[in-house]
């Protein structure tokens, strides 16, 4: 029979792993958003302006619209990824019945 202390250690390790996965996901997604919004819209704007999208310079497009679209896509990715992480750690609260 498993002792209460061993069970508590397993729960604590599972919670720590869950939050580690959660924070890792957030860091990756926020880094992508930063690279797109700051990098493509500001730092690499001159290079990207050589190309056009919809008649507008690509650097301008990223600064005005692209980072918003990327942010919305990242939200969708976050929802799907968090659902997988919650299922992995048995924290999924969806009612399948």
PDB file of C-alpha atoms in Angstrom:
ATOM      1  CA  UNK A   1       0.000   0.000   0.000  1.00  0.00           C
ATOM      2  CA  UNK A   2       1.252   3.429  -0.935  1.00  0.00           C
ATOM      3  CA  UNK A   3       1.949   5.802   1.920  1.00  0.00           C
ATOM      4  CA  UNK A   4       0.362   9.238   2.055  1.00  0.00           C
ATOM      5  CA  UNK A   5       3.787  10.898   1.886  1.00  0.00           C
ATOM      6  CA  UNK A   6       4.675   9.051  -1.325  1.00  0.00           C
ATOM      7  CA  UNK A   7       1.316  10.024  -2.835  1.00  0.00           C
ATOM      8  CA  UNK A   8       1.875  13.663  -1.867  1.00  0.00           C
ATOM      9  CA  UNK A   9       5.337  13.572  -3.469  1.00  0.00           C
ATOM     10  CA  UNK A  10       3.848  12.225  -6.696  1.00  0.00           C
ATOM     11  CA  UNK A  11       1.153  14.907  -6.714  1.00  0.00           C
ATOM     12  CA  UNK A  12       3.731  17.638  -6.081  1.00  0.00           C
ATOM     13  CA  UNK A  13       5.966  16.302  -8.870  1.00  0.00           C
ATOM     14  CA  UNK A  14       2.987  16.153 -11.238  1.00  0.00           C
ATOM     15  CA  UNK A  15       1.979  19.730 -10.387  1.00  0.00           C
ATOM     16  CA  UNK A  16       5.542  20.928 -10.903  1.00  0.00           C
ATOM     17  CA  UNK A  17       5.742  19.171 -14.280  1.00  0.00           C
ATOM     18  CA  UNK A  18       2.366  20.635 -15.303  1.00  0.00           C
ATOM     19  CA  UNK A  19       3.453  24.193 -14.519  1.00  0.00           C
ATOM     20  CA  UNK A  20       6.813  23.647 -16.193  1.00  0.00           C
ATOM     21  CA  UNK A  21       5.016  22.560 -19.387  1.00  0.00           C
ATOM     22  CA  UNK A  22       2.606  25.491 -19.082  1.00  0.00           C
ATOM     23  CA  UNK A  23       5.356  28.088 -18.623  1.00  0.00           C
ATOM     24  CA  UNK A  24       7.459  26.554 -21.417  1.00  0.00           C
ATOM     25  CA  UNK A  25       4.494  26.821 -23.795  1.00  0.00           C
ATOM     26  CA  UNK A  26       3.879  30.442 -22.798  1.00  0.00           C
ATOM     27  CA  UNK A  27       7.541  31.357 -23.272  1.00  0.00           C
ATOM     28  CA  UNK A  28       7.672  29.782 -26.737  1.00  0.00           C
ATOM     29  CA  UNK A  29       4.451  31.443 -27.903  1.00  0.00           C
ATOM     30  CA  UNK A  30       5.338  34.851 -26.486  1.00  0.00           C
ATOM     31  CA  UNK A  31       8.797  34.633 -28.074  1.00  0.00           C
ATOM     32  CA  UNK A  32       7.190  33.970 -31.448  1.00  0.00           C
ATOM     33  CA  UNK A  33       4.831  36.893 -30.982  1.00  0.00           C
ATOM     34  CA  UNK A  34       7.707  39.165 -29.942  1.00  0.00           C
ATOM     35  CA  UNK A  35       9.772  38.102 -32.951  1.00  0.00           C
ATOM     36  CA  UNK A  36       6.893  38.792 -35.320  1.00  0.00           C
ATOM     37  CA  UNK A  37       5.658  42.048 -33.801  1.00  0.00           C
ATOM     38  CA  UNK A  38       8.962  43.620 -32.800  1.00  0.00           C
ATOM     39  CA  UNK A  39      11.324  41.867 -35.184  1.00  0.00           C
ATOM     40  CA  UNK A  40       9.310  41.877 -38.401  1.00  0.00           C
ATOM     41  CA  UNK A  41       7.538  45.157 -37.695  1.00  0.00           C
ATOM     42  CA  UNK A  42      10.496  47.191 -36.457  1.00  0.00           C
ATOM     43  CA  UNK A  43      13.940  45.596 -36.685  1.00  0.00           C
ATOM     44  CA  UNK A  44      13.635  43.913 -40.097  1.00  0.00           C
ATOM     45  CA  UNK A  45      11.185  46.402 -41.561  1.00  0.00           C
ATOM     46  CA  UNK A  46      13.631  47.886 -44.071  1.00  0.00           C
ATOM     47  CA  UNK A  47      14.518  44.440 -45.418  1.00  0.00           C
ATOM     48  CA  UNK A  48      10.877  43.301 -45.520  1.00  0.00           C
ATOM     49  CA  UNK A  49       9.787  46.478 -47.304  1.00  0.00           C
ATOM     50  CA  UNK A  50      11.480  45.100 -50.442  1.00  0.00           C
ATOM     51  CA  UNK A  51       8.459  42.785 -50.733  1.00  0.00           C
ATOM     52  CA  UNK A  52       4.799  43.698 -50.815  1.00  0.00           C
ATOM     53  CA  UNK A  53       1.572  42.100 -49.664  1.00  0.00           C
ATOM     54  CA  UNK A  54      -1.706  43.461 -50.977  1.00  0.00           C
ATOM     55  CA  UNK A  55       0.077  46.479 -52.433  1.00  0.00           C
ATOM     56  CA  UNK A  56       1.661  47.458 -49.107  1.00  0.00           C
ATOM     57  CA  UNK A  57       5.288  47.000 -48.049  1.00  0.00           C
ATOM     58  CA  UNK A  58       5.631  43.767 -46.065  1.00  0.00           C
ATOM     59  CA  UNK A  59       7.310  45.472 -43.085  1.00  0.00           C
ATOM     60  CA  UNK A  60       4.421  47.929 -42.833  1.00  0.00           C
ATOM     61  CA  UNK A  61       1.916  45.076 -43.153  1.00  0.00           C
ATOM     62  CA  UNK A  62       3.556  43.153 -40.280  1.00  0.00           C
ATOM     63  CA  UNK A  63       3.620  46.259 -38.114  1.00  0.00           C
ATOM     64  CA  UNK A  64      -0.049  47.048 -38.769  1.00  0.00           C
ATOM     65  CA  UNK A  65      -1.802  43.721 -39.381  1.00  0.00           C
ATOM     66  CA  UNK A  66       0.559  40.765 -39.333  1.00  0.00           C
ATOM     67  CA  UNK A  67       1.330  40.789 -35.637  1.00  0.00           C
ATOM     68  CA  UNK A  68      -2.398  40.861 -34.828  1.00  0.00           C
ATOM     69  CA  UNK A  69      -3.078  37.864 -37.087  1.00  0.00           C
ATOM     70  CA  UNK A  70      -0.128  35.989 -35.636  1.00  0.00           C
ATOM     71  CA  UNK A  71      -1.371  36.766 -32.115  1.00  0.00           C
ATOM     72  CA  UNK A  72      -4.810  35.314 -32.949  1.00  0.00           C
ATOM     73  CA  UNK A  73      -3.205  32.188 -34.406  1.00  0.00           C
ATOM     74  CA  UNK A  74      -1.036  31.849 -31.286  1.00  0.00           C
ATOM     75  CA  UNK A  75      -4.160  32.038 -29.099  1.00  0.00           C
ATOM     76  CA  UNK A  76      -5.669  29.125 -31.040  1.00  0.00           C
ATOM     77  CA  UNK A  77      -2.410  27.166 -30.716  1.00  0.00           C
ATOM     78  CA  UNK A  78      -2.349  27.907 -26.969  1.00  0.00           C
ATOM     79  CA  UNK A  79      -5.882  26.578 -26.509  1.00  0.00           C
ATOM     80  CA  UNK A  80      -5.119  23.326 -28.343  1.00  0.00           C
ATOM     81  CA  UNK A  81      -1.743  22.848 -26.626  1.00  0.00           C
ATOM     82  CA  UNK A  82      -3.143  23.548 -23.143  1.00  0.00           C
ATOM     83  CA  UNK A  83      -5.930  21.067 -23.766  1.00  0.00           C
ATOM     84  CA  UNK A  84      -3.291  18.429 -24.577  1.00  0.00           C
ATOM     85  CA  UNK A  85      -1.220  19.341 -21.522  1.00  0.00           C
ATOM     86  CA  UNK A  86      -4.286  19.144 -19.271  1.00  0.00           C
ATOM     87  CA  UNK A  87      -5.183  15.721 -20.693  1.00  0.00           C
ATOM     88  CA  UNK A  88      -1.599  14.552 -20.183  1.00  0.00           C
ATOM     89  CA  UNK A  89      -1.695  15.504 -16.494  1.00  0.00           C
ATOM     90  CA  UNK A  90      -5.295  14.288 -16.040  1.00  0.00           C
ATOM     91  CA  UNK A  91      -6.617  17.805 -15.400  1.00  0.00           C
ATOM     92  CA  UNK A  92      -9.018  17.885 -18.341  1.00  0.00           C
ATOM     93  CA  UNK A  93     -12.408  19.155 -17.189  1.00  0.00           C
ATOM     94  CA  UNK A  94     -14.310  18.659 -20.448  1.00  0.00           C
ATOM     95  CA  UNK A  95     -17.561  16.771 -20.050  1.00  0.00           C
ATOM     96  CA  UNK A  96     -17.502  14.063 -22.720  1.00  0.00           C
ATOM     97  CA  UNK A  97     -20.908  12.602 -21.853  1.00  0.00           C
TER      98      UNK A  97
END
